[in-house]
mmCIF file of C-alpha atoms in Angstrom:
data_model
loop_
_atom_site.group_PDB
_atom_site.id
_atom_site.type_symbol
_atom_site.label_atom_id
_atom_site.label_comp_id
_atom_site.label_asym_id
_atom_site.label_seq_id
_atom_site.Cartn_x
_atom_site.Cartn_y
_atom_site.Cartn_z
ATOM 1 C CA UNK U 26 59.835 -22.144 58.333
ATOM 2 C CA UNK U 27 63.401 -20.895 58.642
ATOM 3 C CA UNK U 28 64.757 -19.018 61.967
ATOM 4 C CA UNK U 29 64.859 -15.736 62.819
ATOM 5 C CA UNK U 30 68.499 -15.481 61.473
ATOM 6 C CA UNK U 31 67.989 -16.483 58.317
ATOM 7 C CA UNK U 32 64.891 -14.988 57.827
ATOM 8 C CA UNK U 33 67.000 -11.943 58.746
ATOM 9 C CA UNK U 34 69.678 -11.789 56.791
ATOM 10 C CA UNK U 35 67.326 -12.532 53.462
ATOM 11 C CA UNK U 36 65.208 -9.122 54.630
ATOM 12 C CA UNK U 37 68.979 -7.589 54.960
ATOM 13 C CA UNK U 38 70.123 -8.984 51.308
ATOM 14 C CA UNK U 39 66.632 -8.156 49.864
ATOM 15 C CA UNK U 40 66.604 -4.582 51.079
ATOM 16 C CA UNK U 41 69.840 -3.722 50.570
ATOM 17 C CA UNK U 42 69.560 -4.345 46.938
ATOM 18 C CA UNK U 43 65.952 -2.665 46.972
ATOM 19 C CA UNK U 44 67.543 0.588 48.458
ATOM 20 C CA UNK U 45 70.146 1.072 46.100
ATOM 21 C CA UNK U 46 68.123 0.051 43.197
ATOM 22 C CA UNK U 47 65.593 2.525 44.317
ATOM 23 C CA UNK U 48 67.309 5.237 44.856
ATOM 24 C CA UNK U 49 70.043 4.853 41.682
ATOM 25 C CA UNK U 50 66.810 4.855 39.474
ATOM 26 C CA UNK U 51 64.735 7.779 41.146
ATOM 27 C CA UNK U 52 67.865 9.717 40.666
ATOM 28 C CA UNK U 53 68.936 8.372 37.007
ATOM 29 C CA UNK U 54 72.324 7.427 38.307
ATOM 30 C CA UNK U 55 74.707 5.265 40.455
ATOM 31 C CA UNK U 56 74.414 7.398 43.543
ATOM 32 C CA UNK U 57 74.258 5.148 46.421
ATOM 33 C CA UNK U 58 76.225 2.072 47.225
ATOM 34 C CA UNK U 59 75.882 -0.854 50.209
ATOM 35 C CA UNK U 60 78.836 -0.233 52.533
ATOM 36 C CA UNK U 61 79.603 -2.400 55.382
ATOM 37 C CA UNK U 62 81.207 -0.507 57.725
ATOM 38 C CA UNK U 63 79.613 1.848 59.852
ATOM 39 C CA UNK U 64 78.868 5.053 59.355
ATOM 40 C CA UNK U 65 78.495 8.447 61.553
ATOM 41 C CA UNK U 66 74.374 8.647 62.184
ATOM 42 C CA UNK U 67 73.121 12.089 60.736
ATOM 43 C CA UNK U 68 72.192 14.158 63.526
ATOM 44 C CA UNK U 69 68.456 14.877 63.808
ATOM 45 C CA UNK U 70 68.665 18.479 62.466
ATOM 46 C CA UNK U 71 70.756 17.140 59.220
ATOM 47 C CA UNK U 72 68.227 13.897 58.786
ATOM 48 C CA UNK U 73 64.738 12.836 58.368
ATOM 49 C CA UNK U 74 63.461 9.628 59.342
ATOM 50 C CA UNK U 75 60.465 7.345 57.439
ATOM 51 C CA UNK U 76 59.158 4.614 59.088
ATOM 52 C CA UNK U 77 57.156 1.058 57.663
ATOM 53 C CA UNK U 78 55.679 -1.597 59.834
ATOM 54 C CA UNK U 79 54.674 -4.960 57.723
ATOM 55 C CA UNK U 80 52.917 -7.209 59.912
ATOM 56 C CA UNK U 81 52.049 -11.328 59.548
ATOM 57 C CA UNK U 82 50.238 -12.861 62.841
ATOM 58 C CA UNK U 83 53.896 -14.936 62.745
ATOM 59 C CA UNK U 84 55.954 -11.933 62.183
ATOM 60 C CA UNK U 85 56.617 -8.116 62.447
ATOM 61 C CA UNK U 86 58.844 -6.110 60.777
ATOM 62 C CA UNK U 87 59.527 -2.795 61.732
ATOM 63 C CA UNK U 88 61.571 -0.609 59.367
ATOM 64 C CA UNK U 89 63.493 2.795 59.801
ATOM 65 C CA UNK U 90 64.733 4.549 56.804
ATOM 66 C CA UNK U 91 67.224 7.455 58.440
ATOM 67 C CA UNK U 92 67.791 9.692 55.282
ATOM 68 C CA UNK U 93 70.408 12.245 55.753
ATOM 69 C CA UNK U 94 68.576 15.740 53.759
ATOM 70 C CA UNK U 95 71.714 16.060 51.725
ATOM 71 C CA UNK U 96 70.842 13.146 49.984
ATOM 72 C CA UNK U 97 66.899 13.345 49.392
ATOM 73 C CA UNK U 98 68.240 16.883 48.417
ATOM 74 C CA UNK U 99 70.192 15.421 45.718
ATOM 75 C CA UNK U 100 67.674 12.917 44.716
ATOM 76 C CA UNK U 101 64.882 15.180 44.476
ATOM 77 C CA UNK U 102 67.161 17.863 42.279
ATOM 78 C CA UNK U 103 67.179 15.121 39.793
ATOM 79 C CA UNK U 104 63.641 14.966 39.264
ATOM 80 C CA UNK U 105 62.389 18.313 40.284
ATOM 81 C CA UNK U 106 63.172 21.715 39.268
ATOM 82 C CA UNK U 107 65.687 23.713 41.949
ATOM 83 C CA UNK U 108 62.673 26.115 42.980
ATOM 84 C CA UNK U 109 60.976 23.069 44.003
ATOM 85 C CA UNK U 110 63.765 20.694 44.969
ATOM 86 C CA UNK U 111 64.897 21.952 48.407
ATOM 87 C CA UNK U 112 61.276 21.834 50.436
ATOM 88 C CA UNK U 113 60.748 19.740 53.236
ATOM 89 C CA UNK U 114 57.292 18.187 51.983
ATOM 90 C CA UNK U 115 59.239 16.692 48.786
ATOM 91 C CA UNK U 116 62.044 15.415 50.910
ATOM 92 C CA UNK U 117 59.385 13.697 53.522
ATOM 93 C CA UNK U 118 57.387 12.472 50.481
ATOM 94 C CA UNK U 119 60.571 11.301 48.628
ATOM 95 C CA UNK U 120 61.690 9.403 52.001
ATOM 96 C CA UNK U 121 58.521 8.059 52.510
ATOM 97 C CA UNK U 122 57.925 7.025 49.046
ATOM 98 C CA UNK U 123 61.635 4.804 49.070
ATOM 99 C CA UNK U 124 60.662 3.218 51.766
ATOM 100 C CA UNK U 125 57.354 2.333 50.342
ATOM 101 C CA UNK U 126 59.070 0.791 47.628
ATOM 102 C CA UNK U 127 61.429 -1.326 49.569
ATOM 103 C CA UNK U 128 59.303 -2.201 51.932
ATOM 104 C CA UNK U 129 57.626 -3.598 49.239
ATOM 105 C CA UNK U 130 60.174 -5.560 47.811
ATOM 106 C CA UNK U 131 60.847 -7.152 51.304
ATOM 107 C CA UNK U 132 57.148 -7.918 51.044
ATOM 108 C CA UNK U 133 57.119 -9.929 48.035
ATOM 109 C CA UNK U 134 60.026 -12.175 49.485
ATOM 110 C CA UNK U 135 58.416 -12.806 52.431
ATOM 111 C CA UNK U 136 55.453 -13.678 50.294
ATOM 112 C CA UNK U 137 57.649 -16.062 48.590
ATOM 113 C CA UNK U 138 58.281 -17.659 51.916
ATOM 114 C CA UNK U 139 55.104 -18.419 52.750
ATOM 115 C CA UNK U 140 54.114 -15.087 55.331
ATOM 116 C CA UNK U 141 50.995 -13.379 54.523
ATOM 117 C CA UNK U 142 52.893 -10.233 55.436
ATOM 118 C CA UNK U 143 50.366 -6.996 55.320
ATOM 119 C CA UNK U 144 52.143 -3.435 54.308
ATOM 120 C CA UNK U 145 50.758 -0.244 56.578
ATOM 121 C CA UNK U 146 51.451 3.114 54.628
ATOM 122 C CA UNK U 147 55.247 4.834 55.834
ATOM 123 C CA UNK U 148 54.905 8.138 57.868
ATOM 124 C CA UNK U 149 57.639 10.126 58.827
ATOM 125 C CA UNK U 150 58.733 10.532 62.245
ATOM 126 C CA UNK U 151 60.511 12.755 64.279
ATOM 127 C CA UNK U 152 64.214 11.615 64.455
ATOM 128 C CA UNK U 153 65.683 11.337 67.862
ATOM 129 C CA UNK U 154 66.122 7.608 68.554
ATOM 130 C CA UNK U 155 68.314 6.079 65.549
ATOM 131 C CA UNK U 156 70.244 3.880 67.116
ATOM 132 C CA UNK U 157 67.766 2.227 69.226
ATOM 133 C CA UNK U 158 68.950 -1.081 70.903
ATOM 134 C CA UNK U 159 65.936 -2.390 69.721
ATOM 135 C CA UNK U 160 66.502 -2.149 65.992
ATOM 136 C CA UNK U 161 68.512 -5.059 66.055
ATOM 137 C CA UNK U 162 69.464 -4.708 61.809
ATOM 138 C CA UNK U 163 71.922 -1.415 60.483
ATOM 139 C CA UNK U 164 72.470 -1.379 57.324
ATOM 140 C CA UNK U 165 74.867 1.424 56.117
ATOM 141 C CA UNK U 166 74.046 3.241 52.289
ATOM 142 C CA UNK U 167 77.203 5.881 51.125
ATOM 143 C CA UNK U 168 76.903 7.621 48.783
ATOM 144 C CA UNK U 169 78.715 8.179 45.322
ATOM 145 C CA UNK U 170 78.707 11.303 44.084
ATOM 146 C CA UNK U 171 80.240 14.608 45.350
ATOM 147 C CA UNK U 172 77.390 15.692 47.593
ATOM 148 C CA UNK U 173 78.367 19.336 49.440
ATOM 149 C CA UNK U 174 77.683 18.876 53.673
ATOM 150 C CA UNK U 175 76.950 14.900 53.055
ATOM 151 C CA UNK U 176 78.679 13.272 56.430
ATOM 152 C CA UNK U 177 77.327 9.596 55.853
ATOM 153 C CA UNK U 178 74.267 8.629 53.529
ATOM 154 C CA UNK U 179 71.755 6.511 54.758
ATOM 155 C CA UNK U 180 71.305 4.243 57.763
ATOM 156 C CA UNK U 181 67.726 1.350 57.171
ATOM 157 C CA UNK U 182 67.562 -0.229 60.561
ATOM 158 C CA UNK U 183 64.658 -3.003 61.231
ATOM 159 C CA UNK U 184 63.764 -5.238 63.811
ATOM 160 C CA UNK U 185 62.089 -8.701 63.352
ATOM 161 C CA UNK U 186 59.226 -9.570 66.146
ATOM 162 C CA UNK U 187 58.706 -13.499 66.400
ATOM 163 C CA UNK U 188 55.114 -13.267 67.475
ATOM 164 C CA UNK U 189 53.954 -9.881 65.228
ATOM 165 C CA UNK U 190 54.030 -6.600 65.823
ATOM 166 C CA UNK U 191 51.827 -4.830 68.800
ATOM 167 C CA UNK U 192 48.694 -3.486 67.557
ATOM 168 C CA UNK I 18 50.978 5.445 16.423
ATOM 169 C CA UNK I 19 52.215 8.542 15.929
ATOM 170 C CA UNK I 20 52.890 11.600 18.142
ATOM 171 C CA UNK I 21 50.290 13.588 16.989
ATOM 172 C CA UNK I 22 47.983 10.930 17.767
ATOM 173 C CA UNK I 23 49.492 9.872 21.016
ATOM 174 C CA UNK I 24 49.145 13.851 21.988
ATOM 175 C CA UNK I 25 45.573 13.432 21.918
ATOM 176 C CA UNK I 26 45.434 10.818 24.277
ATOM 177 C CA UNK I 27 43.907 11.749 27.646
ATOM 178 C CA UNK I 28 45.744 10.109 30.746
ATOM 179 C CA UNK I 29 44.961 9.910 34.216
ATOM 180 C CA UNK I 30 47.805 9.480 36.905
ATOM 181 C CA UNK I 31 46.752 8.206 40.247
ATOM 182 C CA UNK I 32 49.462 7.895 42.761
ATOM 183 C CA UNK I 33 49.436 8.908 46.754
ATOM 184 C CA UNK I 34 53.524 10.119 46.428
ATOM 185 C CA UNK I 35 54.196 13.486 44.567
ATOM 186 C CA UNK I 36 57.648 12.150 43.058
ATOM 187 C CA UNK I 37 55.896 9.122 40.925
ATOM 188 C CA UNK I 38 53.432 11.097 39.352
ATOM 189 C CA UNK I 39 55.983 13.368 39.010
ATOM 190 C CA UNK I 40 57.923 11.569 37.250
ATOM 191 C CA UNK I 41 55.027 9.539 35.506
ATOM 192 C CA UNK I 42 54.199 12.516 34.233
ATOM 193 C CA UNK I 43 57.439 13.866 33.005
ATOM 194 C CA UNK I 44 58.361 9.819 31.093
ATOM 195 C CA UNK I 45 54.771 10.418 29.474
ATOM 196 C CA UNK I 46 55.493 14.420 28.065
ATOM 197 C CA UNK I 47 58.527 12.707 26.967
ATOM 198 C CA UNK I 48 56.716 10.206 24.814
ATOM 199 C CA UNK I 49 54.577 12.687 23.674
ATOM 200 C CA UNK I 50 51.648 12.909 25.843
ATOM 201 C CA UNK I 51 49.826 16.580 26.310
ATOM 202 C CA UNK I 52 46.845 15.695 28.156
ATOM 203 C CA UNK I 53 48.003 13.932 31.694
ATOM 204 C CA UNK I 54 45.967 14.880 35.173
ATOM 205 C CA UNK I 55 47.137 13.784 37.962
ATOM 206 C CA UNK I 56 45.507 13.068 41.794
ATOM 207 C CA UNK I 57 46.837 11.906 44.726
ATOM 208 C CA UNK I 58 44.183 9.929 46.557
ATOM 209 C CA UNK I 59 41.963 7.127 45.262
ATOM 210 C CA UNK I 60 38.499 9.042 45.874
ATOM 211 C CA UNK I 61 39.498 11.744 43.215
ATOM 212 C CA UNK I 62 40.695 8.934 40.604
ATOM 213 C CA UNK I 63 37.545 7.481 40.772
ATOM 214 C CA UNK I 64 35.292 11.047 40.155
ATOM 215 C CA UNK I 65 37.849 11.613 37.107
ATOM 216 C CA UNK I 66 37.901 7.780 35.975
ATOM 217 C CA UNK I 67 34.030 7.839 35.940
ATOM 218 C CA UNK I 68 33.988 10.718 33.436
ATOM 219 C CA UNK I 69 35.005 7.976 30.791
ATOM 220 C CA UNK I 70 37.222 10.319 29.348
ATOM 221 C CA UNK I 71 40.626 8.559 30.101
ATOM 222 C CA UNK I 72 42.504 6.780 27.292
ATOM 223 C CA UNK I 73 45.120 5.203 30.185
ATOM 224 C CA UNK I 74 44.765 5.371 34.116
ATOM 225 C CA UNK I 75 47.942 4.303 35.423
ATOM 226 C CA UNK I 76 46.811 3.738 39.547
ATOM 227 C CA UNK I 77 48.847 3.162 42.342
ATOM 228 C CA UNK I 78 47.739 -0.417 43.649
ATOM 229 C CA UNK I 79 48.659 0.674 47.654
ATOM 230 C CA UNK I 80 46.686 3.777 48.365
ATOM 231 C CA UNK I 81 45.358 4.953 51.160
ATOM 232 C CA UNK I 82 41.611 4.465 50.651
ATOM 233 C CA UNK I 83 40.079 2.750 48.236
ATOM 234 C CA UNK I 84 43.496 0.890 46.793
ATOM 235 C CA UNK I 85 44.059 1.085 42.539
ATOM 236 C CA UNK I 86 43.534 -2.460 42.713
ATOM 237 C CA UNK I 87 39.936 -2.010 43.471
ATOM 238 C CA UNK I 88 39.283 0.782 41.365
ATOM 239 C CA UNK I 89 40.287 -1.057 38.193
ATOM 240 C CA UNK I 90 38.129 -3.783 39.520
ATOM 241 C CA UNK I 91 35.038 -2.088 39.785
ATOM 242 C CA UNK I 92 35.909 -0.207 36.272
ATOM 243 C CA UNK I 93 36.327 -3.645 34.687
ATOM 244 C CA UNK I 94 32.496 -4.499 35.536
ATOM 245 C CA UNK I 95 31.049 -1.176 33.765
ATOM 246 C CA UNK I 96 31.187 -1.569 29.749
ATOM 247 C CA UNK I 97 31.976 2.019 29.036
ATOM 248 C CA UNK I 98 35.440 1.047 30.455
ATOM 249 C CA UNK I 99 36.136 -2.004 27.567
ATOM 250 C CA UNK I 100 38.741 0.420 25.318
ATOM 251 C CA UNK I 101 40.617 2.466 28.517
ATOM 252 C CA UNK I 102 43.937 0.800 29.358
ATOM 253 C CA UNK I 103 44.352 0.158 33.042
ATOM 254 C CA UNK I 104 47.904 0.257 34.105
ATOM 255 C CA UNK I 105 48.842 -1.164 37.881
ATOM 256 C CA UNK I 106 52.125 0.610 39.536
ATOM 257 C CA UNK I 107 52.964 -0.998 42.336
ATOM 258 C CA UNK I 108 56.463 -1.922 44.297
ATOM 259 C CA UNK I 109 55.549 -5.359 44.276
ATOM 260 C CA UNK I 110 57.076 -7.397 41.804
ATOM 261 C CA UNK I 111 55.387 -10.655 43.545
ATOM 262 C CA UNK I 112 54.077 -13.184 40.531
ATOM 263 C CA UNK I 113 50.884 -13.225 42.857
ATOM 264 C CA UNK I 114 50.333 -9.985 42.275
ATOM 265 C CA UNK I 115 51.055 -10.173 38.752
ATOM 266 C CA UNK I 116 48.792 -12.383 37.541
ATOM 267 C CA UNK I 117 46.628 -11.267 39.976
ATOM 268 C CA UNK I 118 46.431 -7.837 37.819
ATOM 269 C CA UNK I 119 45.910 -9.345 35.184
ATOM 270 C CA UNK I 120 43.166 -11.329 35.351
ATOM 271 C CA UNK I 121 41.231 -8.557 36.795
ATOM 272 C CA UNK I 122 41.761 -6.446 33.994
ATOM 273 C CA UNK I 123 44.809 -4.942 33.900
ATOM 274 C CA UNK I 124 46.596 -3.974 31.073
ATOM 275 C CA UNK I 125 50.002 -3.578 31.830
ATOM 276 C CA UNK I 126 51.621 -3.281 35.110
ATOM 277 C CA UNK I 127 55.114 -1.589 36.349
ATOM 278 C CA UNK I 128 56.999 -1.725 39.083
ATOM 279 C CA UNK I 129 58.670 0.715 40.998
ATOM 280 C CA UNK I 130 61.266 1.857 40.508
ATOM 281 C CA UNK I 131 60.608 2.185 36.974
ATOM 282 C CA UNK I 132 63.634 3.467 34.726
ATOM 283 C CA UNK I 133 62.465 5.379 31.459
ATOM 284 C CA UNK I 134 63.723 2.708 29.314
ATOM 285 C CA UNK I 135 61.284 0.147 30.612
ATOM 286 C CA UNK I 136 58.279 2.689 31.137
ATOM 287 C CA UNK I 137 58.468 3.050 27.443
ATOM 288 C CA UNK I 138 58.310 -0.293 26.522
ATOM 289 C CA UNK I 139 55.333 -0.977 28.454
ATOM 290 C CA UNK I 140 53.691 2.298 27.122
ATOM 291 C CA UNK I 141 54.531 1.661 23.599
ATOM 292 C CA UNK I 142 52.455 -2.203 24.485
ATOM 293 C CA UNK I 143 49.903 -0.480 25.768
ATOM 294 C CA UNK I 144 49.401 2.158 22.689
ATOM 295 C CA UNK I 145 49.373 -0.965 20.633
ATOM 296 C CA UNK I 146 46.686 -2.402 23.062
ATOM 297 C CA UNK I 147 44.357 0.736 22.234
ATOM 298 C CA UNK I 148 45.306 0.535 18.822
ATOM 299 C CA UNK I 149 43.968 -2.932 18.565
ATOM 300 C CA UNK I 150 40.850 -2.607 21.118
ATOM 301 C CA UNK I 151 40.044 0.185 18.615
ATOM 302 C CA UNK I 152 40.554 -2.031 15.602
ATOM 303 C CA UNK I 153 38.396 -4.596 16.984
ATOM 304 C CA UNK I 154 35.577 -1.992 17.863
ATOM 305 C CA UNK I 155 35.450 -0.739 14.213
ATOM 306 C CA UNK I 156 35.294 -4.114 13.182
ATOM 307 C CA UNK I 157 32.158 -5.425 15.208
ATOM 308 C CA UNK I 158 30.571 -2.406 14.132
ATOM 309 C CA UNK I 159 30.858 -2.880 10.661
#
């Protein structure tokens, strides 16, 4: 088995690519892009947060997608019509639905690396502890278009547990 | 086949997040599909699957539930099911999972995120795949 670090920075390389390729697709164009500095966190009245634990008895992964609204809002105006394109439940399904995809993604490669890694379904949660010490993994998502009020993008954080995730 | 005939289809859309069968829905009007219900939880799927009406389910593999995977399954045993397409979505793209599909049935499978480009390919295979299930039906009752 490789170690933690390596292990790590696949996850970071395979979600990376997952979130961009997600959300370019769901909105029909090049909207988001990998950036590697960091960004401002969205404050917890401008952001919504999904979360996605994948568990192996080796391994747990614990995910935090930290969406800021301005950008689900400009996803989910490509796909939906504007009556329906600025409510809360779309943006929290939206959210939870990207990180159900990468999650998945991350899943398969683990797969490939011989983990029997198990995928619970995402819930939102209330947004008030982004930058947790314990999320070890930022990764940093701006955004390309011209989005009005949009201060940073998106921030995936995840932390890798050696011995699995508590129950 | 043409529009007209592709209109007539029935479809089923199974899928626990509004935005896929959102847009599930919206790649299949584009193609020229009229008739397209769509559910959001496996327990529903099944009471509409079981009317036999359904040309193509398309079913979310990961639902909360009863997952897509095991609907297909169980739809695969009962004969009235032999000419409805069963298409997996899934984020996976794991060969596993794949082939694991397959051999239970499946007819096609995507993967999220799909782009409209690809959806219609794999929609356009399947169509041929009634087509030919069809074909095959008139034949062995001739």
């Amino acid at each position: 088995m490789k170690d933690l670090g390596h292990i790590r920075r696949d996850i970071s390389a395979v979600a990376s690519k997952a979130v961009t390729e997600t959300i370019n697709t769901l909105a029909g164009q090049d909207c988001v892009g990998k950036n590697v500095a960091l960004l401002p966190v969205p404050s917890p009245a401008r952001s919504l947060s999904a979360r996605m634990l994948l568990r192996d008895p080796a391994l747990g992964l614990d995910f935090r997608f930290n969406f800021e609204i301005a950008l689900l809002h400009f996803v989910a105006a490509r796909i939906y019509p504007a009556e329906l394109a600025n409510d809360r439940a779309v943006f929290e399904d939206l959210a939870a639905e990207i990180a159900n995809i990468v999650c998945g993604k991350v899943r398969a490669s683990l797969i490939n690396q011989g983990f029997d890694m198990q995928m619970e379904f995402p819930y939102i949660e209330q947004n008030d502890a982004v930058n947790d010490d314990n999320f070890v993994v930022n990764l940093y998502f701006t955004c390309n278009q011209e989005i009005p009020a949009l201060n940073g993008g998106l921030v995936v954080n995840f932390q890798l547990l050696e011995h699995g995730l508590p129950a | 086949m043409e529009r007209p005939a592709i209109a007539k289809l029935k479809v089923l859309v199974a899928d626990d997040h509004a935005v896929i069968r959102r847009i599930v829905d919206q790649y299949l009007r584009e193609m020229g599909f009229q008739h397209i219900d769509t559910v959001s939880n496996s327990d529903e799927a099944e009471r509409k699957i079981m009317t036999g009406d359904y040309s193509i389910a398309f079913l979310d593999w990961h639902m909360p539930g009863k997952s897509g995977f095991a609907l297909m399954k169980e739809c695969r045993e009962d004969r009235k099911f032999d000419k409805t397409a069963f298409v997996m979505v899934t984020a996976e793209s794991h060969e596993r999972s794949v082939i694991e599909a397959l051999k239970a049935g499946a007819t096609s499978y995507i993967t999220k995120p799909v782009s409209k480009a690809v959806f219609d390919e794999k929609v356009t295979k399947v169509i041929n795949w009634l087509q030919n299930s069809a074909a095959l039906k008139t034949a062995d009752s001739a």
